[in-house]
């Protein structure tokens, strides 16, 4: 019977053999490309509805992370994007393209990790694509929602009970959101037992990753000086490590299922 150490070694071997870091880099890029048009759509709608008040609110929120020059750039972008229907339409097109690339990248990564033949069924590919889109989208919303709740309720943020409950709720939410991804994307049929470990690992790692980056942003003085460029680099870095976490979770599940080794 394989021990925990054996599973850990097998997971490391799979991660090295399949070059998960390279796969994660491509996923991070396409995820970033998908996020940018979403922001364009939000900015377009928000600018039309909220006007200057919306612009001031966004720049005020980002003032913690951006220099004065960076805040000025954001304000100019918001003002120039207002009432720009073309930016919204372009955002939709790029969003669809980026989402398809993210799905394709994750599908290829799972096929490599499970050491299986690529899936050729169009119906299954469409189903998998919808699962990935919904899962990733809800995961991002959950992360942002918890962060926003802490920002709008600073008094509660210092309460130990609130912190524990929010983290536990976020963990449960991420497990529920990641589970379909790890259950649907593998090229072969998988069991609940072999899917849950990687799901839990990914959820816990995402929470830890968010905490680490929040601490870094709060203490890195040089980061704010870089302005928008620094924010972009930091966000890409977060996406890269988040992608690694997702793929390592898949590698854990693959080794438990006796695949990829």
mmCIF file of C-alpha atoms in Angstrom:
data_model
loop_
_atom_site.group_PDB
_atom_site.id
_atom_site.type_symbol
_atom_site.label_atom_id
_atom_site.label_comp_id
_atom_site.label_asym_id
_atom_site.label_seq_id
_atom_site.Cartn_x
_atom_site.Cartn_y
_atom_site.Cartn_z
ATOM 1 C CA UNK A 1 0.000 0.000 0.000
ATOM 2 C CA UNK A 2 1.408 3.355 -1.034
ATOM 3 C CA UNK A 3 2.259 5.755 1.775
ATOM 4 C CA UNK A 4 1.783 9.512 1.903
ATOM 5 C CA UNK A 5 5.459 9.986 1.094
ATOM 6 C CA UNK A 6 5.084 7.807 -2.002
ATOM 7 C CA UNK A 7 2.140 9.899 -3.211
ATOM 8 C CA UNK A 8 4.072 13.120 -2.612
ATOM 9 C CA UNK A 9 7.045 11.819 -4.570
ATOM 10 C CA UNK A 10 4.788 10.634 -7.386
ATOM 11 C CA UNK A 11 3.103 14.045 -7.530
ATOM 12 C CA UNK A 12 6.473 15.795 -7.726
ATOM 13 C CA UNK A 13 7.593 13.430 -10.489
ATOM 14 C CA UNK A 14 4.434 14.079 -12.512
ATOM 15 C CA UNK A 15 4.816 17.824 -12.030
ATOM 16 C CA UNK A 16 8.384 17.719 -13.313
ATOM 17 C CA UNK A 17 7.749 15.350 -16.198
ATOM 18 C CA UNK A 18 4.774 17.317 -17.519
ATOM 19 C CA UNK A 19 6.426 20.738 -16.994
ATOM 20 C CA UNK A 20 3.544 22.107 -14.965
ATOM 21 C CA UNK A 21 5.260 25.467 -14.520
ATOM 22 C CA UNK A 22 5.292 26.025 -18.289
ATOM 23 C CA UNK A 23 1.651 24.974 -18.585
ATOM 24 C CA UNK A 24 0.802 27.294 -15.694
ATOM 25 C CA UNK A 25 2.514 30.219 -17.428
ATOM 26 C CA UNK A 26 0.334 29.808 -20.516
ATOM 27 C CA UNK A 27 -2.800 29.516 -18.378
ATOM 28 C CA UNK A 28 -1.860 32.672 -16.478
ATOM 29 C CA UNK A 29 -1.412 34.615 -19.719
ATOM 30 C CA UNK A 30 -4.749 33.592 -21.200
ATOM 31 C CA UNK A 31 -6.486 34.128 -17.856
ATOM 32 C CA UNK A 32 -5.061 37.654 -17.782
ATOM 33 C CA UNK A 33 -6.256 38.254 -21.335
ATOM 34 C CA UNK A 34 -9.726 37.139 -20.228
ATOM 35 C CA UNK A 35 -9.760 39.393 -17.173
ATOM 36 C CA UNK A 36 -8.836 42.596 -19.042
ATOM 37 C CA UNK A 37 -11.972 42.633 -21.256
ATOM 38 C CA UNK A 38 -14.103 41.906 -18.203
ATOM 39 C CA UNK A 39 -12.660 45.036 -16.616
ATOM 40 C CA UNK A 40 -13.340 46.984 -19.804
ATOM 41 C CA UNK A 41 -16.980 45.901 -19.721
ATOM 42 C CA UNK A 42 -17.340 46.793 -16.054
ATOM 43 C CA UNK A 43 -15.662 50.152 -16.623
ATOM 44 C CA UNK A 44 -17.863 50.932 -19.618
ATOM 45 C CA UNK A 45 -21.096 50.111 -17.791
ATOM 46 C CA UNK A 46 -19.980 51.705 -14.533
ATOM 47 C CA UNK A 47 -18.815 54.888 -16.219
ATOM 48 C CA UNK A 48 -22.105 55.271 -18.064
ATOM 49 C CA UNK A 49 -24.177 54.700 -14.918
ATOM 50 C CA UNK A 50 -21.976 56.287 -12.259
ATOM 51 C CA UNK A 51 -20.110 58.942 -14.221
ATOM 52 C CA UNK A 52 -17.422 60.865 -12.322
ATOM 53 C CA UNK A 53 -18.504 59.352 -9.014
ATOM 54 C CA UNK A 54 -17.639 55.906 -10.353
ATOM 55 C CA UNK A 55 -14.224 57.135 -11.498
ATOM 56 C CA UNK A 56 -13.457 58.670 -8.107
ATOM 57 C CA UNK A 57 -14.519 55.483 -6.305
ATOM 58 C CA UNK A 58 -12.267 53.262 -8.429
ATOM 59 C CA UNK A 59 -9.223 55.521 -8.119
ATOM 60 C CA UNK A 60 -9.825 55.813 -4.376
ATOM 61 C CA UNK A 61 -9.938 52.028 -4.033
ATOM 62 C CA UNK A 62 -6.708 51.619 -6.011
ATOM 63 C CA UNK A 63 -4.895 54.444 -4.208
ATOM 64 C CA UNK A 64 -3.472 51.940 -1.733
ATOM 65 C CA UNK A 65 -1.636 50.106 -4.512
ATOM 66 C CA UNK A 66 -0.850 52.866 -7.034
ATOM 67 C CA UNK A 67 1.320 55.939 -7.000
ATOM 68 C CA UNK A 68 -0.168 59.354 -7.794
ATOM 69 C CA UNK A 69 0.954 58.926 -11.413
ATOM 70 C CA UNK A 70 -0.677 55.519 -11.568
ATOM 71 C CA UNK A 71 -3.908 56.911 -10.158
ATOM 72 C CA UNK A 72 -3.887 59.619 -12.834
ATOM 73 C CA UNK A 73 -3.482 56.995 -15.566
ATOM 74 C CA UNK A 74 -6.393 54.967 -14.194
ATOM 75 C CA UNK A 75 -8.573 58.081 -14.065
ATOM 76 C CA UNK A 76 -7.750 58.912 -17.685
ATOM 77 C CA UNK A 77 -8.541 55.352 -18.777
ATOM 78 C CA UNK A 78 -11.862 55.428 -16.944
ATOM 79 C CA UNK A 79 -12.827 58.765 -18.466
ATOM 80 C CA UNK A 80 -11.827 57.731 -21.981
ATOM 81 C CA UNK A 81 -13.698 54.426 -21.692
ATOM 82 C CA UNK A 82 -16.952 56.015 -20.588
ATOM 83 C CA UNK A 83 -19.693 55.857 -23.237
ATOM 84 C CA UNK A 84 -17.330 53.811 -25.416
ATOM 85 C CA UNK A 85 -19.518 51.050 -26.821
ATOM 86 C CA UNK A 86 -16.707 49.851 -29.055
ATOM 87 C CA UNK A 87 -14.552 49.038 -26.043
ATOM 88 C CA UNK A 88 -17.378 46.929 -24.631
ATOM 89 C CA UNK A 89 -17.875 45.004 -27.868
ATOM 90 C CA UNK A 90 -14.151 44.453 -28.232
ATOM 91 C CA UNK A 91 -14.062 43.293 -24.630
ATOM 92 C CA UNK A 92 -16.711 40.655 -25.326
ATOM 93 C CA UNK A 93 -14.803 39.290 -28.319
ATOM 94 C CA UNK A 94 -11.479 39.157 -26.474
ATOM 95 C CA UNK A 95 -13.214 37.640 -23.445
ATOM 96 C CA UNK A 96 -14.623 34.773 -25.511
ATOM 97 C CA UNK A 97 -11.259 34.193 -27.183
ATOM 98 C CA UNK A 98 -9.381 34.253 -23.887
ATOM 99 C CA UNK A 99 -11.891 31.949 -22.188
ATOM 100 C CA UNK A 100 -11.569 29.406 -24.991
ATOM 101 C CA UNK A 101 -7.791 29.550 -24.696
ATOM 102 C CA UNK A 102 -7.961 29.053 -20.929
ATOM 103 C CA UNK A 103 -10.216 26.042 -21.378
ATOM 104 C CA UNK A 104 -8.008 24.598 -24.099
ATOM 105 C CA UNK A 105 -4.909 25.102 -21.973
ATOM 106 C CA UNK A 106 -6.460 23.434 -18.936
ATOM 107 C CA UNK A 107 -7.773 20.562 -21.044
ATOM 108 C CA UNK A 108 -4.317 19.951 -22.536
ATOM 109 C CA UNK A 109 -2.754 20.174 -19.083
ATOM 110 C CA UNK A 110 -5.144 17.594 -17.618
ATOM 111 C CA UNK A 111 -4.565 15.245 -20.559
ATOM 112 C CA UNK A 112 -0.808 15.512 -20.019
ATOM 113 C CA UNK A 113 -1.075 15.044 -16.264
ATOM 114 C CA UNK A 114 -3.333 11.987 -16.568
ATOM 115 C CA UNK A 115 -1.180 10.621 -19.420
ATOM 116 C CA UNK A 116 -4.240 9.956 -21.582
ATOM 117 C CA UNK A 117 -5.431 10.475 -25.136
ATOM 118 C CA UNK A 118 -7.026 13.841 -26.008
ATOM 119 C CA UNK A 119 -10.821 14.013 -25.863
ATOM 120 C CA UNK A 120 -12.430 14.176 -29.305
ATOM 121 C CA UNK A 121 -16.130 14.371 -28.342
ATOM 122 C CA UNK A 122 -17.473 17.843 -29.149
ATOM 123 C CA UNK A 123 -20.321 17.500 -26.651
ATOM 124 C CA UNK A 124 -17.937 16.693 -23.807
ATOM 125 C CA UNK A 125 -15.631 19.551 -24.795
ATOM 126 C CA UNK A 126 -18.533 22.018 -24.682
ATOM 127 C CA UNK A 127 -19.650 20.650 -21.314
ATOM 128 C CA UNK A 128 -16.127 20.864 -19.940
ATOM 129 C CA UNK A 129 -15.735 24.394 -21.270
ATOM 130 C CA UNK A 130 -18.893 25.576 -19.528
ATOM 131 C CA UNK A 131 -17.781 23.925 -16.290
ATOM 132 C CA UNK A 132 -14.402 25.659 -16.426
ATOM 133 C CA UNK A 133 -15.893 29.055 -17.262
ATOM 134 C CA UNK A 134 -18.452 28.934 -14.459
ATOM 135 C CA UNK A 135 -16.010 27.491 -11.922
ATOM 136 C CA UNK A 136 -13.206 29.974 -12.541
ATOM 137 C CA UNK A 137 -15.616 32.887 -12.680
ATOM 138 C CA UNK A 138 -17.303 32.013 -9.393
ATOM 139 C CA UNK A 139 -13.943 31.343 -7.748
ATOM 140 C CA UNK A 140 -12.713 34.824 -8.646
ATOM 141 C CA UNK A 141 -15.989 36.360 -7.441
ATOM 142 C CA UNK A 142 -15.663 34.495 -4.132
ATOM 143 C CA UNK A 143 -12.103 35.739 -3.596
ATOM 144 C CA UNK A 144 -13.027 39.324 -4.457
ATOM 145 C CA UNK A 145 -16.182 39.146 -2.363
ATOM 146 C CA UNK A 146 -14.358 38.125 0.801
ATOM 147 C CA UNK A 147 -11.721 40.819 0.246
ATOM 148 C CA UNK A 148 -14.398 43.443 -0.368
ATOM 149 C CA UNK A 149 -16.264 42.400 2.775
ATOM 150 C CA UNK A 150 -13.130 42.901 4.832
ATOM 151 C CA UNK A 151 -12.524 46.304 3.266
ATOM 152 C CA UNK A 152 -16.061 47.616 3.872
ATOM 153 C CA UNK A 153 -16.159 46.187 7.400
ATOM 154 C CA UNK A 154 -12.776 47.043 8.947
ATOM 155 C CA UNK A 155 -14.183 46.615 12.454
ATOM 156 C CA UNK A 156 -15.263 43.048 11.718
ATOM 157 C CA UNK A 157 -11.923 42.335 10.040
ATOM 158 C CA UNK A 158 -10.251 42.631 13.439
ATOM 159 C CA UNK A 159 -12.703 40.234 15.036
ATOM 160 C CA UNK A 160 -11.264 36.740 15.419
ATOM 161 C CA UNK A 161 -14.628 35.034 15.019
ATOM 162 C CA UNK A 162 -15.356 36.936 11.809
ATOM 163 C CA UNK A 163 -11.943 36.078 10.385
ATOM 164 C CA UNK A 164 -12.342 32.375 11.178
ATOM 165 C CA UNK A 165 -15.876 32.245 9.779
ATOM 166 C CA UNK A 166 -14.909 34.141 6.606
ATOM 167 C CA UNK A 167 -11.909 31.902 5.946
ATOM 168 C CA UNK A 168 -13.941 28.755 6.635
ATOM 169 C CA UNK A 169 -16.704 29.995 4.350
ATOM 170 C CA UNK A 170 -14.224 30.840 1.621
ATOM 171 C CA UNK A 171 -12.594 27.412 1.965
ATOM 172 C CA UNK A 172 -15.944 25.631 1.701
ATOM 173 C CA UNK A 173 -16.925 27.784 -1.258
ATOM 174 C CA UNK A 174 -13.690 27.142 -3.131
ATOM 175 C CA UNK A 175 -13.969 23.395 -2.523
ATOM 176 C CA UNK A 176 -17.483 23.417 -3.974
ATOM 177 C CA UNK A 177 -16.320 25.477 -6.946
ATOM 178 C CA UNK A 178 -13.143 23.527 -7.709
ATOM 179 C CA UNK A 179 -14.776 20.142 -7.364
ATOM 180 C CA UNK A 180 -16.592 20.257 -10.747
ATOM 181 C CA UNK A 181 -13.367 21.335 -12.420
ATOM 182 C CA UNK A 182 -11.392 18.347 -11.109
ATOM 183 C CA UNK A 183 -14.306 16.005 -11.718
ATOM 184 C CA UNK A 184 -15.123 17.077 -15.292
ATOM 185 C CA UNK A 185 -11.790 17.942 -16.915
ATOM 186 C CA UNK A 186 -9.913 14.625 -16.483
ATOM 187 C CA UNK A 187 -9.976 12.661 -19.778
ATOM 188 C CA UNK A 188 -10.990 9.467 -17.966
ATOM 189 C CA UNK A 189 -13.742 8.671 -15.501
ATOM 190 C CA UNK A 190 -12.716 9.521 -11.947
ATOM 191 C CA UNK A 191 -14.177 8.750 -8.540
ATOM 192 C CA UNK A 192 -15.098 11.160 -5.784
ATOM 193 C CA UNK A 193 -12.367 9.699 -3.583
ATOM 194 C CA UNK A 194 -9.589 10.492 -6.053
ATOM 195 C CA UNK A 195 -10.902 13.994 -6.806
ATOM 196 C CA UNK A 196 -11.416 15.385 -3.303
ATOM 197 C CA UNK A 197 -7.742 15.503 -2.128
ATOM 198 C CA UNK A 198 -6.585 17.708 -4.999
ATOM 199 C CA UNK A 199 -9.682 19.877 -4.612
ATOM 200 C CA UNK A 200 -9.018 20.515 -0.925
ATOM 201 C CA UNK A 201 -5.319 21.131 -1.569
ATOM 202 C CA UNK A 202 -6.087 23.677 -4.282
ATOM 203 C CA UNK A 203 -8.661 25.482 -2.128
ATOM 204 C CA UNK A 204 -6.360 25.732 0.894
ATOM 205 C CA UNK A 205 -3.434 26.805 -1.288
ATOM 206 C CA UNK A 206 -5.499 29.527 -2.985
ATOM 207 C CA UNK A 207 -6.421 31.007 0.404
ATOM 208 C CA UNK A 208 -2.795 30.904 1.557
ATOM 209 C CA UNK A 209 -1.688 32.440 -1.735
ATOM 210 C CA UNK A 210 -4.151 35.292 -1.350
ATOM 211 C CA UNK A 211 -2.967 35.968 2.208
ATOM 212 C CA UNK A 212 0.684 36.016 1.152
ATOM 213 C CA UNK A 213 0.020 38.454 -1.679
ATOM 214 C CA UNK A 214 -2.065 40.710 0.565
ATOM 215 C CA UNK A 215 0.798 40.874 3.053
ATOM 216 C CA UNK A 216 3.281 41.568 0.262
ATOM 217 C CA UNK A 217 1.167 44.360 -1.224
ATOM 218 C CA UNK A 218 0.753 45.934 2.195
ATOM 219 C CA UNK A 219 4.478 45.976 2.939
ATOM 220 C CA UNK A 220 6.215 46.378 -0.417
ATOM 221 C CA UNK A 221 7.002 50.083 -0.747
ATOM 222 C CA UNK A 222 8.647 49.717 -4.156
ATOM 223 C CA UNK A 223 5.509 48.121 -5.569
ATOM 224 C CA UNK A 224 3.447 51.327 -5.295
ATOM 225 C CA UNK A 225 6.163 53.327 -7.055
ATOM 226 C CA UNK A 226 5.790 51.181 -10.161
ATOM 227 C CA UNK A 227 2.154 52.242 -10.502
ATOM 228 C CA UNK A 228 0.032 50.440 -13.071
ATOM 229 C CA UNK A 229 2.972 48.381 -14.337
ATOM 230 C CA UNK A 230 3.597 47.058 -10.846
ATOM 231 C CA UNK A 231 -0.057 46.140 -10.439
ATOM 232 C CA UNK A 232 -0.038 44.262 -13.758
ATOM 233 C CA UNK A 233 3.147 42.367 -12.878
ATOM 234 C CA UNK A 234 1.806 41.460 -9.443
ATOM 235 C CA UNK A 235 -1.514 40.277 -10.874
ATOM 236 C CA UNK A 236 0.226 38.150 -13.518
ATOM 237 C CA UNK A 237 2.431 36.658 -10.807
ATOM 238 C CA UNK A 238 -0.628 35.790 -8.736
ATOM 239 C CA UNK A 239 -2.302 34.167 -11.750
ATOM 240 C CA UNK A 240 0.864 32.165 -12.426
ATOM 241 C CA UNK A 241 1.086 30.734 -8.917
ATOM 242 C CA UNK A 242 -2.684 30.182 -8.812
ATOM 243 C CA UNK A 243 -2.408 28.175 -12.040
ATOM 244 C CA UNK A 244 0.418 26.107 -10.569
ATOM 245 C CA UNK A 245 -1.766 25.359 -7.551
ATOM 246 C CA UNK A 246 -4.630 24.165 -9.759
ATOM 247 C CA UNK A 247 -2.361 21.917 -11.811
ATOM 248 C CA UNK A 248 -0.628 20.462 -8.751
ATOM 249 C CA UNK A 249 -4.073 19.579 -7.418
ATOM 250 C CA UNK A 250 -4.729 17.723 -10.669
ATOM 251 C CA UNK A 251 -1.386 15.933 -10.321
ATOM 252 C CA UNK A 252 -2.324 14.818 -6.803
ATOM 253 C CA UNK A 253 -5.607 13.389 -8.051
ATOM 254 C CA UNK A 254 -3.891 11.681 -10.982
ATOM 255 C CA UNK A 255 -1.374 9.907 -8.750
ATOM 256 C CA UNK A 256 -4.120 8.769 -6.376
ATOM 257 C CA UNK A 257 -5.981 7.343 -9.379
ATOM 258 C CA UNK A 258 -2.832 5.546 -10.526
ATOM 259 C CA UNK A 259 -2.489 7.706 -13.639
ATOM 260 C CA UNK A 260 0.387 9.852 -14.835
ATOM 261 C CA UNK A 261 2.972 7.690 -13.051
#
